[in-house]
């Protein structure tokens, strides 16, 4: 296998009780690749990317992230997670800390940066998402969009090798979406690998190296955006795309 | 404060029907209880003649006056701003209770004479025994809560046995067991350490449950966020989960602190001269134990008001991040 | 024996007593322990040539035995019953308390027999309770004989005698018609202004002794000797008169 | 349970370093305490000769055997599934405690003889007094919590005075005040109602604080959703807020229930024959009160284990909606 | 004023402390009108619609909803809210109730329907949002999109005269968006008035009678979608639209 594979999933399967959420997932991601995952609600997109930093355990198959195989008895799960940033659908900011602290704690407690250095890093990324002026507010005092941007900044502060986004732009207004996507694009140029669950087809078209379409736990189709949008192979994908393009 | 609705309620006590109802109820209550024999009746002597002879008329007159005074008081207080209202009602209630204590005909000089000893010996002992015990109990509680929530069989079994046993047995029994039982195993332990040990173990068990529920109340999204950054269990617990659990933990813990103050009196059975022990003994000879009990109660009350104030400051501190 | 050696070596005799049992032992105006028992203990100490230190554990703790050297003897008006003799030695009986009956000032009862079928309050687990329930056995050495003077309908037991007096004070028959307690505490309550009075003669006399743990005969002998000396040289009578106004050290 | 990480920890007690460390610590501890004089020493007589004469060798031998047994036990239990682990550890701890009680040389026939009376008279009284008080206290607590969170000056002042006063004063004092004080105002009240009144008022005050914090812990989004549907204050509180607050409220309330069981013994000062009162009195005459105290403690423990089981069922019920 | 005005806001202003969130808002909504509110994050869109069912109090000006003036001392605030449904950005489902119960409680406790009737209503609307099979799950067991659909169904169950949507489709995948929007369109035909904060410009173009653009607390521009999209009058609007159309 080539050296620059950063995520490899082989025959991954996962069940919730009797319900199979993921079936036969085979996926490889190269360093610096930007992947967009889309698909209908409940198709297992969130579950899949949560397996990549082992917030969820898979029951069959193999997942290798950054050269480390994820399994039940691993010791270095923190090592994996340190290098895999995650932006949640529901933000999950730490409500008892200011925005600034939210961004500072990762670098401080994991990387051992001093408070001053961590603050500098934090402010840099808060500026990148255009909310440095909110640094001393508490999360609950921000609008939904502002909160989502803090969540992105918090992940970026750890300067991870891989970023997982779970619908990072869903609560943002269109202006902010494009700013955040710009940030993401520039990060991608720095060599950061990204897996992004999103329905922003515009973004997928513009930025993604590959688009993956999931349906009821399976990867139904994958391909470069051009092929994916203009010439979808599967009926299900075509239906999905037609719905999107309708409005 | 509850999250208040955006619609202001009218001031209830200024609505005529409410005032009328209040007046009627009080009138009825005081008609039912004959107050003519009390100070109230005495004060009304010019109007009703000899209170004891005044019969139904006297009774009605007294009840009427009481009801008028009460209603007027309430209506007037209703005009004041919130803080003043609270202060006035507090003072009035305090006054009522002091008047109630008056009915015991307490000897004030005796109280003044014994007060210094009550405070320097009793209150100080009570305070330091409780303070040390609370600190130990809190440490036990955090460990216990984590153990009780863990998937480790040993930790869970030991923690659940611990909480069950030390909550299940009366504190007095625990004091006995430690004071009388440990010597049988070869450790002779003094009264104060034995008391502190018993209190810590017992309250540790209660507080374990409080901490457990606090930790459980935190959304799993917080765990996920913390893990996804790469924080281990220790940091997640200390920096993310516990600080958020504190607002939920503090009020019941405050309860425990306050009741610890009182429960520490159980160590008097092993001869520690704390507040309650002195209260029971100082007045015993001259049969002025009511004096002593009431002054002690007041000292306890003052101590717990201090704890309440501290608690409300801490709560305000943690509420910062919720204000929007 | 071990205890005596310890006492002599430390030059202090640790005495357990109650702090809540005036006038035998209580907290005085100077906030120190004082009373008849306390004076007796101090005197015993003097006779042994050591100073006395008091501790005040609860009655349950004292009577549980296993003192573990925390204190050396108990001077707290303990009645030397047979059951207690299994755990303790009683080297010296130093006085006898009369038990008496108190009624409210307004009570119409003229003799003890008038209390038949009335409500009587006592201290739980005391000999007074046993007397009121007609279930008293004074199996102690040197206990004088007695007879039951009345048979109450209802015996209410309180955890201490003051609560019983407090209930009696509320009025004749409000909660109680009479209280059986020790004569000294009745007299004290009267002095403190409780609206009560003694009714009839004392109903029985209870011997009270110094207690030590088994195992040190030498120590017991010393105490026994000290108590005898105190009796013979009149110290005990003097102390009794000082605290009770009467000599309780002999049975009348 | 905490939200567990997806990574299984290795079984700690099967790691060689951990077992070795445990062994060493236990060896050291039991070398420090001389066990040769105990049953353990007696059992080892064939190996070490007369225990009391065996000196350092005997001491070491005993400590070694204890450490081996302990470590082996722990390692073996480590292989069992979780539930079995918990059960075994519980039983072992229970056994240890019973052995500890054995050192008091209790007379079992005496316990058997008195047990029926302890239960029929004492436990029943304790139970019904506590049960009634808890119900009243809960009602008071809900009202108190709402009042304390309201913006109405009167409600706030009265509720905060109430919680401060009845938490601040020792329960014993409240029992006295109600039992001896109310008659002075003309209400002669029996011992049991007086006890129940005092317990309800006191625990109501503590539980007010618990309910308050539970209600405050609910997100304001719930209030908004409820209001936007058009629900008034009553429905919002009863159906939306309180049910969600329950998981947070239940554990500390369970604490209160359990400690109420024990605190109800304070009513014995006014002559109610509840469990603790009997424990202290039944054994007094024959001087076997340790027997009685320990049996009583066991009865209390059994009662609180029942409460704990009920509590965990309720918690599970309310946790339904959190399982995913 | 014409009889069929259902929401009237006159010179409305609102402050959070010193910060003015709403400035000089003048807006009238007719019965059956569908209004889309858009604008950058933090511009006060949520605040504005929350004023319409008085979840927020305004400090100046006048708001009349369904003929009832909203003010500090009103008695019939429940009357207003009953007729104004609201779908929140963060769902705010009742977590201790099943999906079905979430939808039943409004009709049962407010309108006094029997449990059977309420269940029928609830199932009808759950079908409309295509998740009748989730009826017995608890909210936390659903994916984000499913939760949002329950929130919509819960509001619809009250069959209110006005519906306020606060980014109702933000957490939905494109397929679901169009289904939900279809539902909303059909509701609009039944004569329901809607005010919808959304950035779904496709929806705005297709369904809205009027589009309102807000910026820092003010209504900058309003007009029919056609005019709004093709010929925006203000510089700010033009900028905003260019961002949207970019991706
Ligand atoms: N703990 C759980 N137990 C049972 N089913 C679950 C659990 N968590 C998720 N599911 C189900 O698994 C499926 C996939 O969930 P997932 O959150 O991955 O969907 P998704 O593709 O991210 O959807 P969306 O776009 O709505 O967020 C859904 O049908 C959901 O109901
Ligand atoms: N309680 C509050 N105290 C102070 N400022 C607040 C408060 N609530 C909201 N704000 C501020 O008011 C402004 C408007 O908030 P609002 O939630 O209405 O924005 P929005 O237009 O809905 O944004 P989004 O699209 O991000 O949801 C924001 O700048 C926000 O930070
Ligand atoms: Mg998802
Ligand atoms: Mg908003």
PDB file of C-alpha atoms in Angstrom, chain E residues 24-162:
ATOM      1  CA  UNK E  24     -36.688  50.515  13.557  1.00  0.00           C
ATOM      2  CA  UNK E  25     -38.275  47.311  12.368  1.00  0.00           C
ATOM      3  CA  UNK E  26     -41.411  47.926  10.318  1.00  0.00           C
ATOM      4  CA  UNK E  27     -43.024  44.876   8.868  1.00  0.00           C
ATOM      5  CA  UNK E  28     -46.522  43.727   8.014  1.00  0.00           C
ATOM      6  CA  UNK E  29     -47.493  40.219   7.125  1.00  0.00           C
ATOM      7  CA  UNK E  30     -50.819  39.360   5.513  1.00  0.00           C
ATOM      8  CA  UNK E  31     -52.764  36.170   6.099  1.00  0.00           C
ATOM      9  CA  UNK E  32     -51.351  33.345   4.017  1.00  0.00           C
ATOM     10  CA  UNK E  33     -48.235  35.239   3.113  1.00  0.00           C
ATOM     11  CA  UNK E  34     -44.935  33.400   3.062  1.00  0.00           C
ATOM     12  CA  UNK E  35     -42.022  35.518   4.101  1.00  0.00           C
ATOM     13  CA  UNK E  36     -38.374  34.568   4.029  1.00  0.00           C
ATOM     14  CA  UNK E  37     -35.957  36.424   6.283  1.00  0.00           C
ATOM     15  CA  UNK E  38     -32.291  36.233   5.459  1.00  0.00           C
ATOM     16  CA  UNK E  39     -29.135  38.050   6.344  1.00  0.00           C
ATOM     17  CA  UNK E  40     -25.726  37.521   7.837  1.00  0.00           C
ATOM     18  CA  UNK E  41     -25.124  35.789  11.139  1.00  0.00           C
ATOM     19  CA  UNK E  42     -25.876  37.911  14.181  1.00  0.00           C
ATOM     20  CA  UNK E  43     -28.067  40.283  12.205  1.00  0.00           C
ATOM     21  CA  UNK E  44     -31.036  39.703  14.513  1.00  0.00           C
ATOM     22  CA  UNK E  45     -33.155  37.358  12.411  1.00  0.00           C
ATOM     23  CA  UNK E  46     -33.814  34.898  15.228  1.00  0.00           C
ATOM     24  CA  UNK E  47     -34.454  37.713  17.653  1.00  0.00           C
ATOM     25  CA  UNK E  48     -37.013  39.269  15.327  1.00  0.00           C
ATOM     26  CA  UNK E  49     -39.126  36.178  14.873  1.00  0.00           C
ATOM     27  CA  UNK E  50     -38.861  35.324  18.553  1.00  0.00           C
ATOM     28  CA  UNK E  51     -40.489  38.665  19.231  1.00  0.00           C
ATOM     29  CA  UNK E  52     -43.524  37.573  17.229  1.00  0.00           C
ATOM     30  CA  UNK E  53     -44.583  35.015  19.810  1.00  0.00           C
ATOM     31  CA  UNK E  54     -43.093  37.052  22.587  1.00  0.00           C
ATOM     32  CA  UNK E  55     -40.315  34.698  23.533  1.00  0.00           C
ATOM     33  CA  UNK E  56     -38.392  37.945  23.530  1.00  0.00           C
ATOM     34  CA  UNK E  57     -39.772  41.249  24.713  1.00  0.00           C
ATOM     35  CA  UNK E  58     -39.233  44.297  22.531  1.00  0.00           C
ATOM     36  CA  UNK E  59     -38.602  47.592  24.235  1.00  0.00           C
ATOM     37  CA  UNK E  60     -39.934  50.078  21.747  1.00  0.00           C
ATOM     38  CA  UNK E  61     -42.609  50.153  19.105  1.00  0.00           C
ATOM     39  CA  UNK E  62     -45.621  47.924  18.709  1.00  0.00           C
ATOM     40  CA  UNK E  63     -46.161  44.365  17.598  1.00  0.00           C
ATOM     41  CA  UNK E  64     -49.682  43.132  16.846  1.00  0.00           C
ATOM     42  CA  UNK E  65     -50.114  39.430  16.169  1.00  0.00           C
ATOM     43  CA  UNK E  66     -53.467  38.008  15.130  1.00  0.00           C
ATOM     44  CA  UNK E  67     -55.151  41.169  16.390  1.00  0.00           C
ATOM     45  CA  UNK E  68     -53.553  41.035  19.813  1.00  0.00           C
ATOM     46  CA  UNK E  69     -51.014  43.647  20.822  1.00  0.00           C
ATOM     47  CA  UNK E  70     -47.971  42.198  22.530  1.00  0.00           C
ATOM     48  CA  UNK E  71     -46.905  44.123  25.597  1.00  0.00           C
ATOM     49  CA  UNK E  72     -45.503  43.601  29.060  1.00  0.00           C
ATOM     50  CA  UNK E  73     -48.729  43.107  30.964  1.00  0.00           C
ATOM     51  CA  UNK E  74     -50.794  41.072  28.547  1.00  0.00           C
ATOM     52  CA  UNK E  75     -52.975  38.333  29.951  1.00  0.00           C
ATOM     53  CA  UNK E  76     -53.542  36.368  26.805  1.00  0.00           C
ATOM     54  CA  UNK E  77     -49.996  35.559  25.824  1.00  0.00           C
ATOM     55  CA  UNK E  78     -50.991  31.871  25.728  1.00  0.00           C
ATOM     56  CA  UNK E  79     -53.689  32.759  23.200  1.00  0.00           C
ATOM     57  CA  UNK E  80     -51.067  34.308  20.919  1.00  0.00           C
ATOM     58  CA  UNK E  81     -48.624  31.425  21.282  1.00  0.00           C
ATOM     59  CA  UNK E  82     -51.276  28.810  20.641  1.00  0.00           C
ATOM     60  CA  UNK E  83     -51.795  30.360  17.232  1.00  0.00           C
ATOM     61  CA  UNK E  84     -48.126  30.849  16.479  1.00  0.00           C
ATOM     62  CA  UNK E  85     -46.093  27.703  15.916  1.00  0.00           C
ATOM     63  CA  UNK E  86     -42.347  27.867  16.185  1.00  0.00           C
ATOM     64  CA  UNK E  87     -39.590  25.594  14.920  1.00  0.00           C
ATOM     65  CA  UNK E  88     -36.272  26.221  16.619  1.00  0.00           C
ATOM     66  CA  UNK E  89     -32.791  26.243  15.245  1.00  0.00           C
ATOM     67  CA  UNK E  90     -31.782  23.735  17.947  1.00  0.00           C
ATOM     68  CA  UNK E  91     -34.979  21.625  17.763  1.00  0.00           C
ATOM     69  CA  UNK E  92     -35.684  21.825  21.540  1.00  0.00           C
ATOM     70  CA  UNK E  93     -37.555  18.572  21.538  1.00  0.00           C
ATOM     71  CA  UNK E  94     -38.733  17.305  24.908  1.00  0.00           C
ATOM     72  CA  UNK E  95     -36.105  14.644  25.569  1.00  0.00           C
ATOM     73  CA  UNK E  96     -38.114  12.735  28.156  1.00  0.00           C
ATOM     74  CA  UNK E  97     -40.964  11.971  25.782  1.00  0.00           C
ATOM     75  CA  UNK E  98     -41.160   9.748  22.758  1.00  0.00           C
ATOM     76  CA  UNK E  99     -41.466  11.372  19.368  1.00  0.00           C
ATOM     77  CA  UNK E 100     -45.162  10.587  19.366  1.00  0.00           C
ATOM     78  CA  UNK E 101     -45.712  12.153  22.768  1.00  0.00           C
ATOM     79  CA  UNK E 102     -43.747  15.208  21.700  1.00  0.00           C
ATOM     80  CA  UNK E 103     -46.325  15.718  19.004  1.00  0.00           C
ATOM     81  CA  UNK E 104     -49.342  14.756  21.106  1.00  0.00           C
ATOM     82  CA  UNK E 105     -48.879  16.953  24.149  1.00  0.00           C
ATOM     83  CA  UNK E 106     -49.760  20.245  22.479  1.00  0.00           C
ATOM     84  CA  UNK E 107     -53.136  19.112  21.124  1.00  0.00           C
ATOM     85  CA  UNK E 108     -53.894  17.203  24.333  1.00  0.00           C
ATOM     86  CA  UNK E 109     -53.025  19.756  26.961  1.00  0.00           C
ATOM     87  CA  UNK E 110     -53.888  22.927  25.083  1.00  0.00           C
ATOM     88  CA  UNK E 111     -56.737  21.986  22.792  1.00  0.00           C
ATOM     89  CA  UNK E 112     -58.107  19.293  25.076  1.00  0.00           C
ATOM     90  CA  UNK E 113     -58.081  16.526  22.473  1.00  0.00           C
ATOM     91  CA  UNK E 114     -58.371  12.961  23.712  1.00  0.00           C
ATOM     92  CA  UNK E 115     -55.262  10.825  23.568  1.00  0.00           C
ATOM     93  CA  UNK E 116     -56.614   8.865  20.615  1.00  0.00           C
ATOM     94  CA  UNK E 117     -57.441  11.985  18.619  1.00  0.00           C
ATOM     95  CA  UNK E 118     -54.121  13.563  19.482  1.00  0.00           C
ATOM     96  CA  UNK E 119     -52.315  10.433  18.391  1.00  0.00           C
ATOM     97  CA  UNK E 120     -54.140  10.489  15.095  1.00  0.00           C
ATOM     98  CA  UNK E 121     -53.159  14.115  14.520  1.00  0.00           C
ATOM     99  CA  UNK E 122     -49.596  13.408  15.558  1.00  0.00           C
ATOM    100  CA  UNK E 123     -49.246  10.426  13.227  1.00  0.00           C
ATOM    101  CA  UNK E 124     -50.720  12.444  10.362  1.00  0.00           C
ATOM    102  CA  UNK E 125     -48.058  15.107  10.685  1.00  0.00           C
ATOM    103  CA  UNK E 126     -45.284  12.606  11.359  1.00  0.00           C
ATOM    104  CA  UNK E 127     -46.225  11.017   8.062  1.00  0.00           C
ATOM    105  CA  UNK E 128     -46.117  14.398   6.394  1.00  0.00           C
ATOM    106  CA  UNK E 129     -42.474  14.743   7.484  1.00  0.00           C
ATOM    107  CA  UNK E 130     -41.907  11.070   6.522  1.00  0.00           C
ATOM    108  CA  UNK E 131     -40.911   9.594   9.876  1.00  0.00           C
ATOM    109  CA  UNK E 132     -43.978   7.772  11.193  1.00  0.00           C
ATOM    110  CA  UNK E 133     -41.778   4.735  11.863  1.00  0.00           C
ATOM    111  CA  UNK E 134     -39.740   6.679  14.430  1.00  0.00           C
ATOM    112  CA  UNK E 135     -42.808   7.498  16.510  1.00  0.00           C
ATOM    113  CA  UNK E 136     -41.828   5.415  19.509  1.00  0.00           C
ATOM    114  CA  UNK E 137     -38.182   6.397  19.708  1.00  0.00           C
ATOM    115  CA  UNK E 138     -36.821   9.027  22.023  1.00  0.00           C
ATOM    116  CA  UNK E 139     -35.420  12.181  20.431  1.00  0.00           C
ATOM    117  CA  UNK E 140     -31.861  11.370  21.404  1.00  0.00           C
ATOM    118  CA  UNK E 141     -32.061   8.181  19.353  1.00  0.00           C
ATOM    119  CA  UNK E 142     -32.645  10.069  16.112  1.00  0.00           C
ATOM    120  CA  UNK E 143     -30.228  11.599  13.685  1.00  0.00           C
ATOM    121  CA  UNK E 144     -30.068  15.373  13.476  1.00  0.00           C
ATOM    122  CA  UNK E 145     -32.287  15.479  10.434  1.00  0.00           C
ATOM    123  CA  UNK E 146     -34.879  13.231  11.989  1.00  0.00           C
ATOM    124  CA  UNK E 147     -34.958  15.389  15.109  1.00  0.00           C
ATOM    125  CA  UNK E 148     -35.539  18.520  13.092  1.00  0.00           C
ATOM    126  CA  UNK E 149     -38.428  16.873  11.311  1.00  0.00           C
ATOM    127  CA  UNK E 150     -40.003  15.893  14.606  1.00  0.00           C
ATOM    128  CA  UNK E 151     -39.709  19.508  15.708  1.00  0.00           C
ATOM    129  CA  UNK E 152     -41.581  20.605  12.612  1.00  0.00           C
ATOM    130  CA  UNK E 153     -44.254  17.971  13.102  1.00  0.00           C
ATOM    131  CA  UNK E 154     -44.676  19.002  16.733  1.00  0.00           C
ATOM    132  CA  UNK E 155     -45.417  22.554  15.698  1.00  0.00           C
ATOM    133  CA  UNK E 156     -47.734  21.537  12.900  1.00  0.00           C
ATOM    134  CA  UNK E 157     -49.765  19.397  15.287  1.00  0.00           C
ATOM    135  CA  UNK E 158     -51.046  22.549  16.937  1.00  0.00           C
ATOM    136  CA  UNK E 159     -52.355  23.629  13.500  1.00  0.00           C
ATOM    137  CA  UNK E 160     -51.410  27.230  14.210  1.00  0.00           C
ATOM    138  CA  UNK E 161     -52.445  30.210  12.104  1.00  0.00           C
ATOM    139  CA  UNK E 162     -48.876  31.438  11.807  1.00  0.00           C
TER     140      UNK E 162
END
